[in-house]
Short mmCIF file of C-alpha atoms in Angstrom, two decimals:
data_model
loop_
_atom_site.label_atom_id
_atom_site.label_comp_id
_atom_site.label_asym_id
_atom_site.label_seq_id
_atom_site.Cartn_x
_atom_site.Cartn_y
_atom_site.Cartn_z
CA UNK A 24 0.00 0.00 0.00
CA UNK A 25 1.25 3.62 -0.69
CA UNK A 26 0.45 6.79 0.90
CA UNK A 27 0.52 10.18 -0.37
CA UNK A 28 0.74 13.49 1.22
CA UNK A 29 -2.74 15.48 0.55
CA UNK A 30 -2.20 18.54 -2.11
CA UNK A 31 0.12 16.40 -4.12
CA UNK A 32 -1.21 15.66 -8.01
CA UNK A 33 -3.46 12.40 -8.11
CA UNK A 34 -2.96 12.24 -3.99
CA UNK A 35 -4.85 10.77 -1.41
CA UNK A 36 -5.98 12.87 0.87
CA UNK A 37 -4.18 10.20 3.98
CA UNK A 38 -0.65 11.22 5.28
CA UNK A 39 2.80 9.19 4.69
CA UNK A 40 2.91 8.74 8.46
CA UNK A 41 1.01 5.77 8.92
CA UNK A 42 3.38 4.15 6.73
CA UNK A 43 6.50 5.24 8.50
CA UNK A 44 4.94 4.51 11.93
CA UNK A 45 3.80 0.46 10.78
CA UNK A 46 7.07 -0.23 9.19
CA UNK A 47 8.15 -3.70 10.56
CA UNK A 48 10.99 -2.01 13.26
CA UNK A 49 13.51 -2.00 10.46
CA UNK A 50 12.63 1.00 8.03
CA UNK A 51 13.68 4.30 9.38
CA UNK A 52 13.32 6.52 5.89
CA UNK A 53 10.50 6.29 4.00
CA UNK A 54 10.36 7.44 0.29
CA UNK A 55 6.29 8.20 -1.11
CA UNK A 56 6.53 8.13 -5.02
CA UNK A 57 3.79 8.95 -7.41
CA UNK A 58 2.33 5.55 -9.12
CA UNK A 59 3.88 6.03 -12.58
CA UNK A 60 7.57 5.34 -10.66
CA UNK A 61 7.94 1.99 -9.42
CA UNK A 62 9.44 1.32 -6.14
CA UNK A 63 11.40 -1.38 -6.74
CA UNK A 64 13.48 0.26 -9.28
CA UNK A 65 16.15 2.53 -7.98
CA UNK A 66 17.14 4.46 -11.14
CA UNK A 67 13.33 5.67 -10.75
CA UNK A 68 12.93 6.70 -7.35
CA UNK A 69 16.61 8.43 -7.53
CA UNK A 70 14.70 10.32 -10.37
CA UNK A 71 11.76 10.98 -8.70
CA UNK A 72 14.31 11.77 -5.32
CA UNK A 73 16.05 14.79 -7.62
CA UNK A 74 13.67 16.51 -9.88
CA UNK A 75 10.93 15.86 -7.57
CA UNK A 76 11.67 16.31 -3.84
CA UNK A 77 12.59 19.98 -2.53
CA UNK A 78 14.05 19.54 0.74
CA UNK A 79 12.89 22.74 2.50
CA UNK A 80 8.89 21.20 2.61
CA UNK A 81 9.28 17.53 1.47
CA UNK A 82 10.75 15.90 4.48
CA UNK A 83 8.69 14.97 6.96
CA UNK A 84 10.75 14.12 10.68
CA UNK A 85 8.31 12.03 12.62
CA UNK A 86 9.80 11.80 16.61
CA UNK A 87 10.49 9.01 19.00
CA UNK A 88 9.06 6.41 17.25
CA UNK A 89 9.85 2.26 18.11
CA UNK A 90 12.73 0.43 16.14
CA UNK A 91 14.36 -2.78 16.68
CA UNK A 92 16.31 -2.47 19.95
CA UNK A 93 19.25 -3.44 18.15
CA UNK A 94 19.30 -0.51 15.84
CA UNK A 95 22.81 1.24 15.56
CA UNK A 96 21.24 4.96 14.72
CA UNK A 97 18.97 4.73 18.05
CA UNK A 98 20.07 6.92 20.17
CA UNK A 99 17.87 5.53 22.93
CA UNK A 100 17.41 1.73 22.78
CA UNK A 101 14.26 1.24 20.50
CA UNK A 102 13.32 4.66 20.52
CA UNK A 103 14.23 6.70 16.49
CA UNK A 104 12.56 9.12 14.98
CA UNK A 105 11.87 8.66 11.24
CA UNK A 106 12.03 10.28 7.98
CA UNK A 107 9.34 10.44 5.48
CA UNK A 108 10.70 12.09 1.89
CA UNK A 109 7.91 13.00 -0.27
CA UNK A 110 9.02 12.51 -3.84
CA UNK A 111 5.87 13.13 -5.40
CA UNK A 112 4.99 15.58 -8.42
CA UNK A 113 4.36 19.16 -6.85
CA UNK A 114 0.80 20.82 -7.58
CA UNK A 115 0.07 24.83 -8.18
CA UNK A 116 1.58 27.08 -6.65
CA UNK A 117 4.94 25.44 -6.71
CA UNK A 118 6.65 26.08 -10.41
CA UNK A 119 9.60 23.90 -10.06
CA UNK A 120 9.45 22.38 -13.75
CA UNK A 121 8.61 20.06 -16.15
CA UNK A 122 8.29 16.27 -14.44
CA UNK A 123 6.81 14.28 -17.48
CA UNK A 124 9.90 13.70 -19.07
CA UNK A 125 11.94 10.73 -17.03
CA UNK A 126 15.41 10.45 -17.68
CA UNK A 127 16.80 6.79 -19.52
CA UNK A 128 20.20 5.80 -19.21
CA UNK A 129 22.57 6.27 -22.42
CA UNK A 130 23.35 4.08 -25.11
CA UNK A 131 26.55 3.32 -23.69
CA UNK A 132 25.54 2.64 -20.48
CA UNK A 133 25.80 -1.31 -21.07
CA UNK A 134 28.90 -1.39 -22.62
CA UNK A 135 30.46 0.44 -19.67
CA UNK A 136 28.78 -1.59 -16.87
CA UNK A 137 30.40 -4.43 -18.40
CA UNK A 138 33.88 -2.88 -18.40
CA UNK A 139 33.25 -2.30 -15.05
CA UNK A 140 31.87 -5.05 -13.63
CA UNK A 141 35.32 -7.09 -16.02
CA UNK A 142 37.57 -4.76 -13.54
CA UNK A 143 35.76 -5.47 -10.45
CA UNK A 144 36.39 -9.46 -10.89
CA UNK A 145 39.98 -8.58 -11.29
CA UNK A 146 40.65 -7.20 -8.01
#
């Protein structure tokens, strides 16, 4: 299930924090996308993450919330607070751009992976 903060394009009116606050003790960042950018590819949501998210009113810091005990970031055992970014297209009156056009890797892109991934083996 996704959740969208309300005034985005195509949004719910429901806020992200539900989602941050029932993640299984092991999620302490949360990313909301819009539906056209799937989740499970990172090239995506790294798009959606720069031409879409302005950090001065799409971060949402939600306090003292429960994480695994074991967690290295806790400051207090269990006890994190939790970051929802809202990657989402913007609505009127914010005039940050054009977000229809997603950006596809070059040509090249394949060829060089594999050079890369060649080098990597050889250490």
């Amino acid at each position: 299930m996704r959740w969208w903060k309300a005034g985005r394009r195509g949004a719910k009116a429901s806020t992200p924090w539900p989602c941050a606050r029932s993640s299984s003790g092991y999620a302490t960042t949360v990313i909301v996308v819009d539906e056209d950018v799937d989740p499970f590819n990172l090239p995506q949501v790294m798009w959606a993450l720069s031409t879409k998210m302005n950090p001065s009113g799409d971060l949402i810091t939600i306090p003292n919330l429960p994480v695994l005990e074991l967690a290295p970031q806790a400051q207090s055992p269990g006890i994190v607070d939790k970051l929802v970014i809202d990657a989402t297209t913007p609505v009127e009156p914010d005039r940050r751009g054009n977000y229809s056009t997603q950006v596809h890797d070059l040509p090249e892109t394949a060829e060089w992976l594999t050079r890369l991934q060649r080098l990597s083996a050889r250490r």
